[in-house]
Short mmCIF file of C-alpha atoms in Angstrom, two decimals:
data_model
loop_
_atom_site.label_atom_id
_atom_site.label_comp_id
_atom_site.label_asym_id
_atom_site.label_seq_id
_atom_site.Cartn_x
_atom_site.Cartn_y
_atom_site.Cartn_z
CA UNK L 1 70.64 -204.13 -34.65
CA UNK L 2 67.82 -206.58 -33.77
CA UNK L 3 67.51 -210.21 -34.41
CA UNK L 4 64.60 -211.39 -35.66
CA UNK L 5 63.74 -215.41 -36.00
CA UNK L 6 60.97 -216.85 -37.67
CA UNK L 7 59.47 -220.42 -37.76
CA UNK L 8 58.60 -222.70 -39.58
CA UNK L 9 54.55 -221.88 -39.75
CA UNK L 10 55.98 -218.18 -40.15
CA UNK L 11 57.22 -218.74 -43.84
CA UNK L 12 55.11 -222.23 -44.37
CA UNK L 13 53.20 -220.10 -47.52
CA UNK L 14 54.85 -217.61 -49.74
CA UNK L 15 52.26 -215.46 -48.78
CA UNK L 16 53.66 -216.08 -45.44
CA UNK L 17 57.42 -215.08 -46.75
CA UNK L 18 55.90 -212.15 -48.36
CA UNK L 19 54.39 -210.87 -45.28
CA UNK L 20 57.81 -211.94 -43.22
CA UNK L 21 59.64 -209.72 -45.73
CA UNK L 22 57.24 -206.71 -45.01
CA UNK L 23 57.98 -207.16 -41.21
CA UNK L 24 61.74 -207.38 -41.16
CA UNK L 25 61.85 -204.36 -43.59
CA UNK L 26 59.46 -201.75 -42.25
CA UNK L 27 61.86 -200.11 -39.95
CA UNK L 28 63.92 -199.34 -42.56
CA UNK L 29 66.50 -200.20 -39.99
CA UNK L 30 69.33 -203.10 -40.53
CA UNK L 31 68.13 -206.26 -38.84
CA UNK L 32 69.71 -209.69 -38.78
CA UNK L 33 66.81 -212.66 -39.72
CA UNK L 34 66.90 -216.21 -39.07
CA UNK L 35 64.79 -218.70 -40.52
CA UNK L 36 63.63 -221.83 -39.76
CA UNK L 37 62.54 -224.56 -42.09
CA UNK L 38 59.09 -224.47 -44.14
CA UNK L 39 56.54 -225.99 -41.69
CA UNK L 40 56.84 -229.77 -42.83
CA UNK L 41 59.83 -229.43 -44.33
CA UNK L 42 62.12 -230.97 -41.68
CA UNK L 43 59.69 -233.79 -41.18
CA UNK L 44 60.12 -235.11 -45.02
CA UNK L 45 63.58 -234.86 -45.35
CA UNK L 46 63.76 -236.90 -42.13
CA UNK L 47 61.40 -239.19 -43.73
CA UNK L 48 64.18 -239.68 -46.56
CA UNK L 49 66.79 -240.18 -44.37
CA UNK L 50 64.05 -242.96 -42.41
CA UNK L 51 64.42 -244.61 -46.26
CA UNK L 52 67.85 -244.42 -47.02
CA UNK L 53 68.80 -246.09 -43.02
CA UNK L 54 66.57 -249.04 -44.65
CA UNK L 55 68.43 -249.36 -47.84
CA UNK L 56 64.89 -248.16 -49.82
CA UNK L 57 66.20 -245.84 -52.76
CA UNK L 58 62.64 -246.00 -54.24
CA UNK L 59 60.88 -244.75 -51.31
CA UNK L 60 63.56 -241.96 -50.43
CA UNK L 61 63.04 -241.20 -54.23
CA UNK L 62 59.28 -240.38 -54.28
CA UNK L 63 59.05 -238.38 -50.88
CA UNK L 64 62.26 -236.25 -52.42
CA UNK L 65 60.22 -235.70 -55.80
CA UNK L 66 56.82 -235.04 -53.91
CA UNK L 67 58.99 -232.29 -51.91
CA UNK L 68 60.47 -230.57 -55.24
CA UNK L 69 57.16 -230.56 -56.47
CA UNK L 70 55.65 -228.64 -53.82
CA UNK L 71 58.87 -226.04 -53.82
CA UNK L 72 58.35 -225.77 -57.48
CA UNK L 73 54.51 -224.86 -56.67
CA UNK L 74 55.72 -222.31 -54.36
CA UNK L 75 58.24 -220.55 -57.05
CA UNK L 76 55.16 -219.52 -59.21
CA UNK L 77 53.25 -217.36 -56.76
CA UNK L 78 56.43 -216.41 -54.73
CA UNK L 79 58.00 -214.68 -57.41
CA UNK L 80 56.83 -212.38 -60.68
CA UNK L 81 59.83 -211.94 -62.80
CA UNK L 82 60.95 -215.47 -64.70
CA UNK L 83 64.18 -214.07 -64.01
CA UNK L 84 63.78 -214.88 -60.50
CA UNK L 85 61.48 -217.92 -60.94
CA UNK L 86 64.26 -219.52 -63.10
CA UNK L 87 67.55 -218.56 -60.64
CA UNK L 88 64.97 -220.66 -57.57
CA UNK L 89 64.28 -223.47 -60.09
CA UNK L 90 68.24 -223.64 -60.88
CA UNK L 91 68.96 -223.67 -56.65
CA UNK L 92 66.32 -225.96 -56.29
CA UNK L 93 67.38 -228.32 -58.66
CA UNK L 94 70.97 -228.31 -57.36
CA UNK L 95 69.31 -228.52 -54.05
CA UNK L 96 67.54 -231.95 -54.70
CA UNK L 97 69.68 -233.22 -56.93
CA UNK L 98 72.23 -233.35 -53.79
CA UNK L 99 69.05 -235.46 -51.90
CA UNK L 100 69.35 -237.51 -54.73
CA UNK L 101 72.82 -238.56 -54.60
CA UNK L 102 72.23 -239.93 -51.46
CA UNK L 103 70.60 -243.23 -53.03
CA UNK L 104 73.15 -243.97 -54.44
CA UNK L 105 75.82 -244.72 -52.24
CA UNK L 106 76.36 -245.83 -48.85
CA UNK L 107 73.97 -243.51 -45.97
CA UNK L 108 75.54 -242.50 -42.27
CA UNK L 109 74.56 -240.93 -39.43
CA UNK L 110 76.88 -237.84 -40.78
CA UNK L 111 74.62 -238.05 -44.39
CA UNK L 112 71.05 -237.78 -42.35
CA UNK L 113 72.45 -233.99 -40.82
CA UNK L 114 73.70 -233.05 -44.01
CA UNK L 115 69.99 -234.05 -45.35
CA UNK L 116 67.88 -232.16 -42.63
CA UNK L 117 70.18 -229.24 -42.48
CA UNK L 118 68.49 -228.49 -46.76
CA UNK L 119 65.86 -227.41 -45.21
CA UNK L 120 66.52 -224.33 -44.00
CA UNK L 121 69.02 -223.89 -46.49
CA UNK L 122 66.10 -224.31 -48.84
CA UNK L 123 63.65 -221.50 -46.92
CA UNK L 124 66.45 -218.88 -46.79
CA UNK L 125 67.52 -219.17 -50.17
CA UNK L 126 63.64 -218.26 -51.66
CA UNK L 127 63.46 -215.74 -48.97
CA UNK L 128 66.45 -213.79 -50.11
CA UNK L 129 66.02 -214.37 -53.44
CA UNK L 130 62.28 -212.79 -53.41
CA UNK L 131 63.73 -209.85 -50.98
CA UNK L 132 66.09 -209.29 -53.65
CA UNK L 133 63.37 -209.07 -56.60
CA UNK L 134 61.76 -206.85 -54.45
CA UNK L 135 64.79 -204.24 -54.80
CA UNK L 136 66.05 -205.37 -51.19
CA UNK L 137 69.75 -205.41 -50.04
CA UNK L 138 69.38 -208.71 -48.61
CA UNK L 139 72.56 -210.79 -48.06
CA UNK L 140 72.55 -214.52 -47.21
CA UNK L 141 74.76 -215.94 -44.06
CA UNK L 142 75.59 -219.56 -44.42
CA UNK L 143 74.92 -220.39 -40.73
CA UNK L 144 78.03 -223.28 -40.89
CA UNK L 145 80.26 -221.14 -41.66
CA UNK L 146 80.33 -219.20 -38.14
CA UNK L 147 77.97 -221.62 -35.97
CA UNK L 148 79.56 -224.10 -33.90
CA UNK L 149 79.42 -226.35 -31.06
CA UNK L 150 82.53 -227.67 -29.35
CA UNK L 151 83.24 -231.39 -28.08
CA UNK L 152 80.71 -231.65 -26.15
CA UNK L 153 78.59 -230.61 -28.31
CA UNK L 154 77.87 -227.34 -26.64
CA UNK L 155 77.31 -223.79 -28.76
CA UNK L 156 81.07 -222.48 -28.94
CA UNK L 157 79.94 -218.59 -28.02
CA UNK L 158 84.47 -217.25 -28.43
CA UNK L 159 84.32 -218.81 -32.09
CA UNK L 160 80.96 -217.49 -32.82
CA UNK L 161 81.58 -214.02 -32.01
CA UNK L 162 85.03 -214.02 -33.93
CA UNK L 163 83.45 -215.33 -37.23
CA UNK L 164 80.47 -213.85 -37.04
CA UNK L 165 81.83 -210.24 -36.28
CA UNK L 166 84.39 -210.64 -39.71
CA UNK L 167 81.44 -211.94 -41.93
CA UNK L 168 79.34 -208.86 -40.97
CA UNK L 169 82.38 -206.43 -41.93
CA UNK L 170 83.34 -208.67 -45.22
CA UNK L 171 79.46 -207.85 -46.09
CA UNK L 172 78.81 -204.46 -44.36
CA UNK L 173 76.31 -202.39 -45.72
CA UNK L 174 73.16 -204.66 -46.16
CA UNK L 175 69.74 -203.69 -44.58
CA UNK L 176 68.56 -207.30 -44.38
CA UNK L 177 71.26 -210.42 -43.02
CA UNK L 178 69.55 -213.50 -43.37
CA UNK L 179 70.98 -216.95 -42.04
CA UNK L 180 69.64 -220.68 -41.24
CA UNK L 181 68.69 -221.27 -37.80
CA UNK L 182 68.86 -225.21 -36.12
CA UNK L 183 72.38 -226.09 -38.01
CA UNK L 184 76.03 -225.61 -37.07
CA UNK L 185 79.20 -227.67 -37.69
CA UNK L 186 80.44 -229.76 -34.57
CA UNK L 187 84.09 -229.20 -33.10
CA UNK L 188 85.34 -231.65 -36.08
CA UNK L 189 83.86 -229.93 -38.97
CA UNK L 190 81.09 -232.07 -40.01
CA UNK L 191 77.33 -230.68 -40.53
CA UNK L 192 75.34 -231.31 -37.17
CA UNK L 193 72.23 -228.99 -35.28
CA UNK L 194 71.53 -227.03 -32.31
CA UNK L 195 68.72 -229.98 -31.32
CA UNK L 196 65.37 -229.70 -33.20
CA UNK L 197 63.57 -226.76 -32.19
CA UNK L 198 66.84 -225.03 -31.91
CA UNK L 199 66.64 -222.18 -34.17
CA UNK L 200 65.45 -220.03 -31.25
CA UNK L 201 68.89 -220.82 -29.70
CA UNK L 202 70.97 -219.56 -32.83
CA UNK L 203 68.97 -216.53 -32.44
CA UNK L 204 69.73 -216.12 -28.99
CA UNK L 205 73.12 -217.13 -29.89
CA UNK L 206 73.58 -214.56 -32.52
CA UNK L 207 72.16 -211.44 -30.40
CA UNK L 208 74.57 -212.36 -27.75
CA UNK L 209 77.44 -211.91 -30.15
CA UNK L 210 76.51 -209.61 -31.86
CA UNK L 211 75.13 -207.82 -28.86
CA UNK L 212 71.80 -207.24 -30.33
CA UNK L 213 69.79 -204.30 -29.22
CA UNK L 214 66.60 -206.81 -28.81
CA UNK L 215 66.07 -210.44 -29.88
CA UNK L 216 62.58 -211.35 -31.48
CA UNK L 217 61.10 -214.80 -31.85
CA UNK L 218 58.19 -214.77 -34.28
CA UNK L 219 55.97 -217.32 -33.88
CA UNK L 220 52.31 -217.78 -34.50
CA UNK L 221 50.81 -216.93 -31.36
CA UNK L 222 50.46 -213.84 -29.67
CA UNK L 223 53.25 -214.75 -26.97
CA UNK L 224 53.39 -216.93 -24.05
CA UNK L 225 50.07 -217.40 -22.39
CA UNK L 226 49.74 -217.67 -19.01
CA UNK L 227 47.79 -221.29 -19.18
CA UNK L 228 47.98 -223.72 -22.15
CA UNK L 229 45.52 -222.40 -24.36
CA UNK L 230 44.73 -225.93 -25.88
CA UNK L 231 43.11 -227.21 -22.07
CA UNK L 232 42.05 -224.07 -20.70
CA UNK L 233 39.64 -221.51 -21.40
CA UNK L 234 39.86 -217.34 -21.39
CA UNK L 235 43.76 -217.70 -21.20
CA UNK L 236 46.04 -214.50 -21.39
CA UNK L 237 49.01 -213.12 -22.62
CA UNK L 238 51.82 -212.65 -20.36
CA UNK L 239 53.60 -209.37 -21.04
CA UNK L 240 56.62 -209.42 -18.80
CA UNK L 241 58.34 -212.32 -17.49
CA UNK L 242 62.28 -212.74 -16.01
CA UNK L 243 64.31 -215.07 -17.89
CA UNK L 244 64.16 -217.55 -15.02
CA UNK L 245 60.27 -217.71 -15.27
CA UNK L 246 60.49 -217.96 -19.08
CA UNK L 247 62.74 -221.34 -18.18
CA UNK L 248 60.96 -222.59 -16.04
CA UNK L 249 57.51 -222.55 -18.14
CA UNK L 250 59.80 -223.68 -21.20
CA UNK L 251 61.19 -226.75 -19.59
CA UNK L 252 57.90 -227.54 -18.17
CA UNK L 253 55.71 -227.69 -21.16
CA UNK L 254 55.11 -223.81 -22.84
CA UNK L 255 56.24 -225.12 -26.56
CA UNK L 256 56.27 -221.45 -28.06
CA UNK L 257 59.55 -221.23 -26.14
CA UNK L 258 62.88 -223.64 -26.55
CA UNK L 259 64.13 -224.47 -23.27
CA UNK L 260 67.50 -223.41 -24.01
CA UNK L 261 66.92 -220.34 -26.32
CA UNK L 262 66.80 -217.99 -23.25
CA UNK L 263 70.67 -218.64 -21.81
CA UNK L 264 72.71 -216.91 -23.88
CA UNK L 265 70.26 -213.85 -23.70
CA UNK L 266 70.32 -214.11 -20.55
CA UNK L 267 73.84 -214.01 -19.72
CA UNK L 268 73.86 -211.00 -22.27
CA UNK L 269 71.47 -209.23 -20.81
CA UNK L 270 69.58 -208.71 -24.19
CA UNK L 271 65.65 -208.70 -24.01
CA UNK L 272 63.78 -211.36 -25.59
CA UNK L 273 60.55 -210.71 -27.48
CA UNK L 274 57.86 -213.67 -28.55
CA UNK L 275 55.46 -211.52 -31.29
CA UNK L 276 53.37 -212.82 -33.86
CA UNK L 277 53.23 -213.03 -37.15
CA UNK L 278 49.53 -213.21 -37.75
CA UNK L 279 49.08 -210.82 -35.44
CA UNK L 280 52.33 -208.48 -35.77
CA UNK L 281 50.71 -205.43 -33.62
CA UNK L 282 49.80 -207.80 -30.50
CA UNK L 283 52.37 -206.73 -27.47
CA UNK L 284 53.51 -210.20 -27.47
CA UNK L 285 55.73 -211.45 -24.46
CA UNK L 286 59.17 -209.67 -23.03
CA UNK L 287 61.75 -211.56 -21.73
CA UNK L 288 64.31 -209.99 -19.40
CA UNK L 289 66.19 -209.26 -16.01
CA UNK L 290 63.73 -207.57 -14.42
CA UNK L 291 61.71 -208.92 -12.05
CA UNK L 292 57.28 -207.73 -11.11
CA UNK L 293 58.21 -208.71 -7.53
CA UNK L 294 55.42 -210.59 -5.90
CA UNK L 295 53.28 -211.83 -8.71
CA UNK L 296 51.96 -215.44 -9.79
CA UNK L 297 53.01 -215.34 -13.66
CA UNK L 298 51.65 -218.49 -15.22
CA UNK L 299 50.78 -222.02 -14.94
CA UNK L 300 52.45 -225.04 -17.18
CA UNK L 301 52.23 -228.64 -17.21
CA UNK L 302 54.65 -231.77 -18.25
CA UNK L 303 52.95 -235.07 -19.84
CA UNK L 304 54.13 -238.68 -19.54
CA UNK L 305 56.08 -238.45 -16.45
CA UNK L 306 57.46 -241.58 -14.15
CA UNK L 307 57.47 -241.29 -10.33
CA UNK L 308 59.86 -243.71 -9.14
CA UNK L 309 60.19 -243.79 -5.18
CA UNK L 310 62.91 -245.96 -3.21
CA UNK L 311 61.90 -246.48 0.54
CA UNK L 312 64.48 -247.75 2.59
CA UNK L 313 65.01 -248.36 6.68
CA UNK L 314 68.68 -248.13 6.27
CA UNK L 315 68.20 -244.57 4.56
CA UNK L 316 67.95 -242.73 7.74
CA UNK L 317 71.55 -240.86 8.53
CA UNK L 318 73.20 -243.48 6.03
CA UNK L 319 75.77 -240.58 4.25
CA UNK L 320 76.11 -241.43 0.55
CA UNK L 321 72.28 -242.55 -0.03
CA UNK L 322 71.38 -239.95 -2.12
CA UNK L 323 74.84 -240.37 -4.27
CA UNK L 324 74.14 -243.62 -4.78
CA UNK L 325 70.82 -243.14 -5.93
CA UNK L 326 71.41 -240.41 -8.87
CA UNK L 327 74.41 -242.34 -9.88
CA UNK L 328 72.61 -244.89 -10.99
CA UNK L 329 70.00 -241.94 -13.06
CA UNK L 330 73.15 -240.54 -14.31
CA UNK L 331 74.65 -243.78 -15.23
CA UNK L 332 71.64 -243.98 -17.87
CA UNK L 333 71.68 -240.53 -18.78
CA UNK L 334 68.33 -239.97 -17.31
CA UNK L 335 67.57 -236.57 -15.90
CA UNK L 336 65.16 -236.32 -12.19
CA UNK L 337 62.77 -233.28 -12.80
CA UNK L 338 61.59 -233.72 -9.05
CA UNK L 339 62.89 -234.79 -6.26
CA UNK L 340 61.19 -234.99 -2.42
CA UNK L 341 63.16 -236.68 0.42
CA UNK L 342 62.12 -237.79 3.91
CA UNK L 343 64.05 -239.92 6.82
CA UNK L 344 63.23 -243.54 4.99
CA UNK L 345 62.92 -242.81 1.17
CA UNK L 346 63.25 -240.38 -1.71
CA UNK L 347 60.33 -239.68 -4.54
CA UNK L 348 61.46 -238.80 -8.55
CA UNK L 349 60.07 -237.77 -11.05
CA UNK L 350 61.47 -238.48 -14.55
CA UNK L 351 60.36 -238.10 -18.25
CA UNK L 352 62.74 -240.62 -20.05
CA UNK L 353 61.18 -243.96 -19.95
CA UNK L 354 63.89 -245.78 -21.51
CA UNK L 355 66.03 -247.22 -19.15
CA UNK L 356 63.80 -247.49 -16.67
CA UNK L 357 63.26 -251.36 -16.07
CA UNK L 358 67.45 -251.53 -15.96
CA UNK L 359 67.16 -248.31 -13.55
CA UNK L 360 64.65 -250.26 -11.25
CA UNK L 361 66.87 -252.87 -10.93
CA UNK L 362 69.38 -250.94 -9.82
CA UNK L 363 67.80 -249.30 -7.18
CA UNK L 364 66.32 -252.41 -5.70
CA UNK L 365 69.79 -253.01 -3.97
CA UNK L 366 69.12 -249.57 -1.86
CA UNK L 367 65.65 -250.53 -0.89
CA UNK L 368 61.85 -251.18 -2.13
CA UNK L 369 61.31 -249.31 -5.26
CA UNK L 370 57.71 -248.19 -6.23
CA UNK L 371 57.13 -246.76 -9.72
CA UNK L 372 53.90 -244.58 -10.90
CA UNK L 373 53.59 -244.31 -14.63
CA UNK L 374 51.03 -241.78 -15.90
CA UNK L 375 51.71 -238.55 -14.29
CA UNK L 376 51.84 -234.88 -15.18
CA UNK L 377 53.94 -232.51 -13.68
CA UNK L 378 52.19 -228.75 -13.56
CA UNK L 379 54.29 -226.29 -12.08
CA UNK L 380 53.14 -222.82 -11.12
CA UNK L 381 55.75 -219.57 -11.73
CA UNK L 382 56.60 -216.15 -11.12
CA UNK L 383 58.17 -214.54 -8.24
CA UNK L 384 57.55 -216.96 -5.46
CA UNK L 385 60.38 -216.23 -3.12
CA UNK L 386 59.40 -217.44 0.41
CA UNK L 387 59.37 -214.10 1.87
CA UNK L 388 56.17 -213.36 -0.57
CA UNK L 389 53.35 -214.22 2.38
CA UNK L 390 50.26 -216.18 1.35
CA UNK L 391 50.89 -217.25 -2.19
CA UNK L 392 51.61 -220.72 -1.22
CA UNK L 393 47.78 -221.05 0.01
CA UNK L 394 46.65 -219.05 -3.03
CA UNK L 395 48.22 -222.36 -4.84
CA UNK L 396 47.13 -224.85 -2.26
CA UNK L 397 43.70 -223.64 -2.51
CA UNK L 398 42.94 -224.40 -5.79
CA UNK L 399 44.47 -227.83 -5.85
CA UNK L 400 42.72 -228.71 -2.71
CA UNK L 401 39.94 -231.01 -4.71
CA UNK L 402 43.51 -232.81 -6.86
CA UNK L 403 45.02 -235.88 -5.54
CA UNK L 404 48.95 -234.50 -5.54
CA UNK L 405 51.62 -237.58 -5.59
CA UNK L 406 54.44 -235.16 -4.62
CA UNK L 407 55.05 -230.95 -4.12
CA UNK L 408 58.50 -229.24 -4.56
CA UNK L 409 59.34 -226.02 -3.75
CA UNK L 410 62.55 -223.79 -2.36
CA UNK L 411 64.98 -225.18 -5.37
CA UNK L 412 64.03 -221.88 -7.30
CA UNK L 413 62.07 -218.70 -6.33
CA UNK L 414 60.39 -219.03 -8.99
CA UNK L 415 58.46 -222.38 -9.65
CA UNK L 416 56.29 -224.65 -7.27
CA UNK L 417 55.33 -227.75 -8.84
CA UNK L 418 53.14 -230.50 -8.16
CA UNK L 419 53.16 -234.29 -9.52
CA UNK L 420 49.67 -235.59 -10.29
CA UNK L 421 47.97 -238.12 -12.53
CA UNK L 422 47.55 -236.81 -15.86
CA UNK L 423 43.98 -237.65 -15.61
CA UNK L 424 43.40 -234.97 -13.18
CA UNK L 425 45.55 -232.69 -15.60
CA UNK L 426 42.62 -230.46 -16.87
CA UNK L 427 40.83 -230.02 -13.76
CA UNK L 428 44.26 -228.65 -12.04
CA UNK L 429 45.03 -226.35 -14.81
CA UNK L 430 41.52 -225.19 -15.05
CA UNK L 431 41.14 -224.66 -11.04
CA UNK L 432 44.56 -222.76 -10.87
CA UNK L 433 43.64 -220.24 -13.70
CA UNK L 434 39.92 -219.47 -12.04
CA UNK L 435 41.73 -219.30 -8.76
CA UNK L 436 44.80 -217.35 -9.85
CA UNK L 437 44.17 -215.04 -12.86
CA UNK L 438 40.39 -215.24 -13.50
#
């Protein structure tokens, strides 16, 4: 069986749910669907909650009656039978009649998850309904009633598996399972997510346990590009990458792709797909264990980064320096994307800004601390193990005209980055596709 998951741009439209339905239904072949919120969707509701944190009942009110207005919009050209029309307007109105109740009563963190996780409830329910209309043997998964995350809040893959595998035979027999994507229940049983963006990961999730033949993300863009398309011109497709390269360009900036949604697959050794839906013949992007040995993949970059350097004289053979420093980044739950060392000081780079003037502070008792705000980290990946002659000057080359604050490479064979202002952003993303792919 393959998983399929679909965005939120992918069934923004009921034309767009129409033309989902035709995709997940033209093998003929069981598949298992997740759906993420209508594009927009997510944003309102957490807009409502925004209202109800500030004790505004009125203003909560109108954005919830603007939203039921716009699904009620959608029931008349989704559906054609007022059979149909009126069991969506009866789920609907149970639907924001629970966003209602909310106003009137006291709001908590626990009520704004409960809110955000409608939406998706709200997109699968119209999906399955139309399939159904359509003479379709859809069935509808509640995603919190087998997706969980354990106390530390981490996807809970044993309990997963279990559930999911008895749901599947309680309902055997259906050619279409459909289930919400982003939204679990935490280890004590309350509504909670995946992190936004994290429907990929209950996909990924879901094929590993259910050991999918193939996992498909369906997006709206003909798979991961081997440049950001938005800075630089005549960018490509890229048809084959290894899971490690697809985290790498994830982490550092490729949006089609959620940082974490690759792991489980990984582990699983299930392919990954990135297709899309506007374009549903285009080869898209695989994602997998194997490795084109020797080739430059693509290029990504990371906005708003922080260099933050510590220079110290009594750095040099001093054992515990470097413990001491990342304690203190720990300490404020701030990650270091970068790091570059030498005998009297070590360079960061970090993209959490929050606790940085208590952070600086801190590290003034080590030595003289210089911070650079401003910065862009681009990193370039594929299969760039150091036995692979020459394409470090490939990469050299064409940033030899970019002023580069700092250059790490040898912590993966498969990404060498460089730390520059984001200023020079274009030009470096621009040189390294003429130089490397054009």
């Amino acid at each position: 069986m393959k998983v399929m998951k679909f965005g939120g741009t992918s069934v923004g439209t009921p034309q767009r749910m129409k033309d989902v339905t035709k995709l997940v239904t033209k093998s003929g072949e069981p598949v298992f669907v997740v759906l993420s919120a209508m594009s927009g969707t997510t944003n309102s509701l957490v807009e409502i909650s925004d209202y109800l944190y500030k004790k505004n009942a009125d203003g909560a009110n109108e954005v919830i009656n603007k939203l039921e207005q716009k699904y009620l919009r959608h029931i008349e050209e989704l559906y054609t039978s007022e059979e149909w029309k009126q069991t969506t307007r009866e789920f609907l109105q149970g639907e924001f009649n629970y966003l209602r109740s909310f106003t009137k009563e006291l709001f908590t963190s626990f009520e704004e998850k409960s809110i955000v996780a409608q939406g998706e409830m709200l997109s699968t329910n119209m999906v399955v309904n139309y399939m159904k209309e359509q003479g379709i043997n859809a069935c509808l998964l509640n995603a919190l009633d087998f997706m969980r995350t354990d106390k530390n809040s981490e996807p809970d893959p044993i309990y997963i598996k279990e559930k999911l595998k008895a749901i599947l035979e309680q309902n055997e027999g259906a050619q279409v399972y459909i289930t919400q994507g982003f939204i679990c229940r935490n280890a004590y049983g309350e509504v909670d997510n995946l992190q936004r963006g994290g429907s990929d990961y209950t996909a990924s999730l879901i094929g590993a346990a259910i050991n999918a033949e193939e996992i498909q993300i369906w997006t709206d863009i003909d798979g991961m590009h081997n440049n950001d398309p938005r800075v630089v011109d005549k960018t490509q497709p890229v048809h084959q990458l290894h899971f490690e390269e697809a985290a790498e360009l994830a982490y550092f900036g490729a949006k089609i792709l959620h940082p974490t949604c690759v792991q489980p697959a990984k582990y699983a050794g299930i392919p990954v797909r990135l297709l899309n839906t506007m374009d549903p013949d285009a080869e898209g992007t695989t994602i997998s264990n194997a490795t084109e040995y020797g080739k430059i993949k693509a290029v990504a970059a990371k906005d708003n980064i922080i260099a933050v350097k510590v220079k110290s004289s009594r750095m040099l053979l001093a054992t515990g320096f470097l413990r001491k420093v990342f304690e203190i980044f720990e300490s404020y739950q701030t990650p270091i994307d970068m790091v570059c060392t030498s005998e009297v000081g070590v360079s960061m780079s970090i993209d959490n800004s929050a606790h940085l003037g208590e952070i600086v502070d801190e590290l003034k008792k080590y030595g003289t601390v210089t911070v650079d705000t401003g910065m862009c980290v681009v990193c370039v990946v594929g299969d760039l193990d150091w036995s692979n002659i020459g394409f470090e000057t490939r990469v050299l080359d064409a940033m030899k005209d970019i002023p580069v604050r700092m250059v790490s490479y040898g912590g993966s064979n498969y990404n060498i980055s460089f730390l520059i202002r984001e200023e020079d952003k274009k030009r470096a993303l621009q040189s390294l596709s003429d130089t490397l792919f054009n």
